[in-house]
Short mmCIF file of C-alpha atoms and ligand atoms in Angstrom, two decimals:
data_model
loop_
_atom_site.label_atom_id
_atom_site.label_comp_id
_atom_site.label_asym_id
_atom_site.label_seq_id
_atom_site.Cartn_x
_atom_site.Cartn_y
_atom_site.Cartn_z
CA UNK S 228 112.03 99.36 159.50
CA UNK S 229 112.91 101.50 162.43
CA UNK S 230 112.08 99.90 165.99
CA UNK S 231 112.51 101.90 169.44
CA UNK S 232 112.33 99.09 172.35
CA UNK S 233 112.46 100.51 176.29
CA UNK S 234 114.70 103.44 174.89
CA UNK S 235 115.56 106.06 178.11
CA UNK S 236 117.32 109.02 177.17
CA UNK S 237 118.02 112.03 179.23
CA UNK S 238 120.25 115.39 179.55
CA UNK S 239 122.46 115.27 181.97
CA UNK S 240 119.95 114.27 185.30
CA UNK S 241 117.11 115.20 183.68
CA UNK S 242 116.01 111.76 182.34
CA UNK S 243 113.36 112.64 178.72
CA UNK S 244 111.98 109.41 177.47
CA UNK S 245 110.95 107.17 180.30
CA UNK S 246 111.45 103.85 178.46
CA UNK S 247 109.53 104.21 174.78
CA UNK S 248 108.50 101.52 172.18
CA UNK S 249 107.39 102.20 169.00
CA UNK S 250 107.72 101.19 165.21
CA UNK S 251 107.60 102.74 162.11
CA UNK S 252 107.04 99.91 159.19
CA UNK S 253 108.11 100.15 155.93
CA UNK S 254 106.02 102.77 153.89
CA UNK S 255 104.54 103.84 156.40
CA UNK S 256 103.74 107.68 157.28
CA UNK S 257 104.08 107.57 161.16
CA UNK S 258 103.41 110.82 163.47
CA UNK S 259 104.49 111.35 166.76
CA UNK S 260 101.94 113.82 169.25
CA UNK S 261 102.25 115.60 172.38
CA UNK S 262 102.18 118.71 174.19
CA UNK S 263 105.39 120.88 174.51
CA UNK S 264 108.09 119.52 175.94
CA UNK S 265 106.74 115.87 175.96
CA UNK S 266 109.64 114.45 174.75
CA UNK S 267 109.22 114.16 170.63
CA UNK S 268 112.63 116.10 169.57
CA UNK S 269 114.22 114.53 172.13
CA UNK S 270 113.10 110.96 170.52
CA UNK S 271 114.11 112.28 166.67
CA UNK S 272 117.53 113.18 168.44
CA UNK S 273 117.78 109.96 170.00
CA UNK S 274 117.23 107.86 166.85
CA UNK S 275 119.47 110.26 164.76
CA UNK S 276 122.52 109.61 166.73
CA UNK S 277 122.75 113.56 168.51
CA UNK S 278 121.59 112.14 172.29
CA UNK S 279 122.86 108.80 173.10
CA UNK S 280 119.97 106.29 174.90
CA UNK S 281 121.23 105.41 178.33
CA UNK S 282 118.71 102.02 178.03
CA UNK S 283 117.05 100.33 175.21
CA UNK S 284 117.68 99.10 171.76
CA UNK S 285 116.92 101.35 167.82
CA UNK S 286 117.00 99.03 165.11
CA UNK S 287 117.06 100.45 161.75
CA UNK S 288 117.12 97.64 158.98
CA UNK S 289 117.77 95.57 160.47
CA UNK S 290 121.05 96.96 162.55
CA UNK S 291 121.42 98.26 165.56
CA UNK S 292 122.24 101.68 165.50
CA UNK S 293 121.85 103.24 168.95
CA UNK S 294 125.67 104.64 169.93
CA UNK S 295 126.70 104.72 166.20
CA UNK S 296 127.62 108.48 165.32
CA UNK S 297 124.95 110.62 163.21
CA UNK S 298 126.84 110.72 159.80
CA UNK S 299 126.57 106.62 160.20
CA UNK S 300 123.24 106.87 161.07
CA UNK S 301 122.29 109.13 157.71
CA UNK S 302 124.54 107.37 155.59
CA UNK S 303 122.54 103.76 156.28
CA UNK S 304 119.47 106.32 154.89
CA UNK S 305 118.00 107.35 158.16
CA UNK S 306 117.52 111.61 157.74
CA UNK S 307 116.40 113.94 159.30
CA UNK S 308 114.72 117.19 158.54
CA UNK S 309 115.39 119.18 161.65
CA UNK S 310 113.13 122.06 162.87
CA UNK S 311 113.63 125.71 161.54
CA UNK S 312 114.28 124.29 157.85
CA UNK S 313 118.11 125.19 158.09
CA UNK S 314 118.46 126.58 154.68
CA UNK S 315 122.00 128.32 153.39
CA UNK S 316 120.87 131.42 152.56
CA UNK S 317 123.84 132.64 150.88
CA UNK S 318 123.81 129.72 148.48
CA UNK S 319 120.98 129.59 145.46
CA UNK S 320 118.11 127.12 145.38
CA UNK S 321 119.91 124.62 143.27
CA UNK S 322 123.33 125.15 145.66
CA UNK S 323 121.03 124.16 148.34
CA UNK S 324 120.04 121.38 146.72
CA UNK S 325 123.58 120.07 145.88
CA UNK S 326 124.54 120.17 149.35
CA UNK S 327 122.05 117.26 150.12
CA UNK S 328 123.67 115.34 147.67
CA UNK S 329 126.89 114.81 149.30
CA UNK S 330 126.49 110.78 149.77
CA UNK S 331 125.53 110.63 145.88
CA UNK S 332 128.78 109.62 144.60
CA UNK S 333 128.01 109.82 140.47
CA UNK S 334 127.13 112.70 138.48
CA UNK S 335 125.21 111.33 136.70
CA UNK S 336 122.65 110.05 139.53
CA UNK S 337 123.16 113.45 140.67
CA UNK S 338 121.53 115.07 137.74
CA UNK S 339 118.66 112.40 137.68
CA UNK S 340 118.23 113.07 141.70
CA UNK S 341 118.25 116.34 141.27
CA UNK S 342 115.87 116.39 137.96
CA UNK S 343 113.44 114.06 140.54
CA UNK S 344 113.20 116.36 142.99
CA UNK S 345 112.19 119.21 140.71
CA UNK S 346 109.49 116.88 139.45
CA UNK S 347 108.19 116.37 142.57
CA UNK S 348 108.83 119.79 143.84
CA UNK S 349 107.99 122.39 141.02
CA UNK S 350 108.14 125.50 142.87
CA UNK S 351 111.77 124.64 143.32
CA UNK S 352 112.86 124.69 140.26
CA UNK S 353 111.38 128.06 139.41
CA UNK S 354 113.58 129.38 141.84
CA UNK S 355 116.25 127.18 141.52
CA UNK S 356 118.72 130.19 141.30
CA UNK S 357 116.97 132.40 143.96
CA UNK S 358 119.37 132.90 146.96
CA UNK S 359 117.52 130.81 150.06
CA UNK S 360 117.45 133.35 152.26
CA UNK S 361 114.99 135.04 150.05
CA UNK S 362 112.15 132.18 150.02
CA UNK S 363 109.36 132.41 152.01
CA UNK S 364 109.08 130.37 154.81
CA UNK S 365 107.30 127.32 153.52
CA UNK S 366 109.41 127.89 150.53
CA UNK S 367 112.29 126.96 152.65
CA UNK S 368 110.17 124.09 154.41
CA UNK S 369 110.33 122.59 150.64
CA UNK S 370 113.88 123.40 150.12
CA UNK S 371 114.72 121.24 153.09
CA UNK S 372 112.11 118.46 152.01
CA UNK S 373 114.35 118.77 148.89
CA UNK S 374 117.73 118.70 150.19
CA UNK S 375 116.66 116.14 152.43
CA UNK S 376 115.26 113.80 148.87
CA UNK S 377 118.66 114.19 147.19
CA UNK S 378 120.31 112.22 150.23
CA UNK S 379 117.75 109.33 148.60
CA UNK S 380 116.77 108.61 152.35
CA UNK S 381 115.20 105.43 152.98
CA UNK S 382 113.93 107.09 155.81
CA UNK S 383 112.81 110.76 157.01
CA UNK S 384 112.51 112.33 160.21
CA UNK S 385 110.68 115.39 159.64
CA UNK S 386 110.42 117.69 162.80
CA UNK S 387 107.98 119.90 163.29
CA UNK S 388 107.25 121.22 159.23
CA UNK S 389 104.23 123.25 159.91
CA UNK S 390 105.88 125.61 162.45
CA UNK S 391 104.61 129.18 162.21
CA UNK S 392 103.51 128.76 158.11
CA UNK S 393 100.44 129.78 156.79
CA UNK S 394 97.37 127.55 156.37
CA UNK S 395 97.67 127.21 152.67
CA UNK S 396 101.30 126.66 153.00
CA UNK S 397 100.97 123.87 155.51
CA UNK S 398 98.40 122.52 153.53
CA UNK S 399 101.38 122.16 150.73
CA UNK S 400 104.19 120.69 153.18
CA UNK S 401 101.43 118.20 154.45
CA UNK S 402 101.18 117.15 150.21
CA UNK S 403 104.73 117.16 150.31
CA UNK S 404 104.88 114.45 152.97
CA UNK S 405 102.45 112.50 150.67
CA UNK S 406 104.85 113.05 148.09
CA UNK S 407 107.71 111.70 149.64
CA UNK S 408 105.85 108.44 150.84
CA UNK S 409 104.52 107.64 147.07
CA UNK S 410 107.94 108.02 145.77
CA UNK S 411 108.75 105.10 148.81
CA UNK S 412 110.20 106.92 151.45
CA UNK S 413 108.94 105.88 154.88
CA UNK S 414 108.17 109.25 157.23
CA UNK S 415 108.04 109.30 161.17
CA UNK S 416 107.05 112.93 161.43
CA UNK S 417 106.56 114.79 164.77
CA UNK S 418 104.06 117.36 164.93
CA UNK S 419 102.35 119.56 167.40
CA UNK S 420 99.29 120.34 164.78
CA UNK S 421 97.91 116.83 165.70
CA UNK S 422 94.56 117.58 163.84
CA UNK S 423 96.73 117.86 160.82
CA UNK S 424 99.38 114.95 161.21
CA UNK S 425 96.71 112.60 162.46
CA UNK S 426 94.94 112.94 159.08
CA UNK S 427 98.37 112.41 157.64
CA UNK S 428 99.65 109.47 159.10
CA UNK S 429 98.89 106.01 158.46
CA UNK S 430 99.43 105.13 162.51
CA UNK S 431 100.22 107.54 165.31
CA UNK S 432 101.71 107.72 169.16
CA UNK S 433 100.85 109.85 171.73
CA UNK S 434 103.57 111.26 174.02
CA UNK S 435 103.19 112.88 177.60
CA UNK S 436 106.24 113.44 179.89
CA UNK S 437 108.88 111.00 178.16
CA UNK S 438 106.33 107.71 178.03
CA UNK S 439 103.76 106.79 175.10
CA UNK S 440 100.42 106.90 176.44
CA UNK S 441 98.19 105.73 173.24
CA UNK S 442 98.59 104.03 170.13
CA UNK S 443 96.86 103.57 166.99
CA UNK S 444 95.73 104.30 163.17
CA UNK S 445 95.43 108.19 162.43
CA UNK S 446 91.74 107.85 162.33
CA UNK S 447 91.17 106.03 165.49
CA UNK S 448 93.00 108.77 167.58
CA UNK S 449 91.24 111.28 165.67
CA UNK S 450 88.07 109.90 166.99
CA UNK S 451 89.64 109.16 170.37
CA UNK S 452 87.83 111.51 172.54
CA UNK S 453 90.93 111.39 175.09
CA UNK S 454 92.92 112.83 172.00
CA UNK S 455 89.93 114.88 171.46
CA UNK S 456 89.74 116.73 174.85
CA UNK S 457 93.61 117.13 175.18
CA UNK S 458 95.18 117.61 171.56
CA UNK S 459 92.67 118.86 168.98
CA UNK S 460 90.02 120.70 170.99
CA UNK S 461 88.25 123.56 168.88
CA UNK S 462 90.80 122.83 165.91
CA UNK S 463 89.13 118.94 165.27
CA UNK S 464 86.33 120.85 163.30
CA UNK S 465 87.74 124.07 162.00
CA UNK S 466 86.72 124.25 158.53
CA UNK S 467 89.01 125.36 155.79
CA UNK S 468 91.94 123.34 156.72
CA UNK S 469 92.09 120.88 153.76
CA UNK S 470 94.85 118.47 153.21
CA UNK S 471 93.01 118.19 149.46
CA UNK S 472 91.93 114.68 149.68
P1 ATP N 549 108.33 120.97 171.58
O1 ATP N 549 107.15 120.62 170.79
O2 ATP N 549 108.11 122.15 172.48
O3 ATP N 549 109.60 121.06 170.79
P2 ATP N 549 109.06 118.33 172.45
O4 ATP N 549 107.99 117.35 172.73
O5 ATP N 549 109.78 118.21 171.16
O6 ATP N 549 108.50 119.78 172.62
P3 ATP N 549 111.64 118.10 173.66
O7 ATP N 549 112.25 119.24 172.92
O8 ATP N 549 112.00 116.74 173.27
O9 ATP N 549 110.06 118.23 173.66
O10 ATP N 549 111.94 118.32 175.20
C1 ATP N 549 111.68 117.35 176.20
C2 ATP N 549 112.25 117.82 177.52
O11 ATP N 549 113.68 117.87 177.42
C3 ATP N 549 111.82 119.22 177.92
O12 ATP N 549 111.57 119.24 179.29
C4 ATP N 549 113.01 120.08 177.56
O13 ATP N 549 113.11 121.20 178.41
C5 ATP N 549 114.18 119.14 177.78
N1 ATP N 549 115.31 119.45 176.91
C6 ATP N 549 115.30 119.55 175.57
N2 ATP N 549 116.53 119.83 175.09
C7 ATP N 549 117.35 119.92 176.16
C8 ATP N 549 118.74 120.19 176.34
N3 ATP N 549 119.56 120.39 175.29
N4 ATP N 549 119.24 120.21 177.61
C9 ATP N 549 118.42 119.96 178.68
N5 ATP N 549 117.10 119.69 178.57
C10 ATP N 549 116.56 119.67 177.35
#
């Protein structure tokens, strides 16, 4: 569904992604690893249309889509979830909510969206007319899962969700994910909590300075003992963190 073949980006000199192939199929949940700096917002930024690849071809459906602008890109269904959730905290759950909706052009499948998403995301609509800006932080992390759902994506780019919430709340935004891929929304999600993401995913890359280094299904790199050694350390066996499964 999306496809990344010898892509090289850079800013200004300072070249980012050295030439990087990967895939993420159809229904899929696909997580992208690394250490700070490695390169993975820089490769969500590429494929949304923000950075432009220098080399190297994104296909998405089927089209190419590298050069195209990023309101294009998300209205083809490619959308991103940036990091720092982004709410409007001025404007009331719901308000937030609306926003997202901008490509939906009928009320009607607004309501329905909209109606979906508070299925999927109860704690929403309990607070649907709480001002943003008053949610907690993993609150918000939903409220941009949400916003991001009424766009009816075909596919998310979620950056980063677990940044700086609590365990029990990441352990919700990792359900969340789950969520979105049941309701058939394909996920490439970069994390730096690989212990976490790796259970996630279906398949996974590893990223060091700009290049993939290693490849595989979430459970092979979380047995990898190169993964091991540089990604998980301590964290691989910490108990208490449970996705619930
Ligand atoms: P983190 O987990 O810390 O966000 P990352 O793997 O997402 O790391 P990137 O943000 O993609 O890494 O950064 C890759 C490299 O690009 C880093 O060396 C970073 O300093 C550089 N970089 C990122 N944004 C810019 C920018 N706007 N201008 C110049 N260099 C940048």
């Amino acid at each position: 569904m999306l496809k990344l073949d010898r892509v090289v980006a850079a800013y200004d000199d300072v070249v980012c992604l050295r030439g990087i192939s990967l895939e993420v199929r159809r229904g899929e949940i696909v997580t992208l690893i690394g250490a700070n700096g490695a390169g993975k917002s820089t490769t969500l930024k590429t494929v949304s249309g923000l950075l432009t690849p220098r080399e190297g071809t994104i296909e998405f459906d089927g089209r190419a889509i590298a050069g195209r602008s990023p309101d294009a890109i998300v209205a083809l269904g490619l959308v991103q979830v940036p990091e720092g959730r982004r709410v409007f905290p001025e404007l009331s759950v719901e308000d937030n909510l609306r926003v997202g909706a901008y490509l939906v052009d009928k009320r009607a499948k607004l309501r329905t969206t909209l109606a979906e998403v508070y299925r999927r995301f109860p704690r929403l609509e309990e607070r649907r007319a709480q001002f943003a800006g008053t949610l907690s932080g993993g609150e918000q992390q939903l409220l941009a899962f949400g916003r991001a759902m009424m766009s009816q994506p075909k596919l998310l780019m979620l950056d980063e969700p677990s940044l700086g919430l609590a365990p029990l709340m990441v352990a919700e935004v990792m359900r969340s994910i789950r969520v979105f891929r049941d309701s058939g929304v394909t996920v490439f999600l970069v994390e730096q909590n690989a212990n976490l993401a790796l259970r996630l995913a279906d398949r996974a890359y590893v990223m060091e300075t700009g290049n993939i280094t290693m490849s595989g299904s979430g459970a092979q790199l979380l047995a990898d003992e190169r993964v091991r050694a540089s990604y998980l350390g301590a964290k691989a066996t910490s108990p208490g963190e449970s996705l619930g499964r």
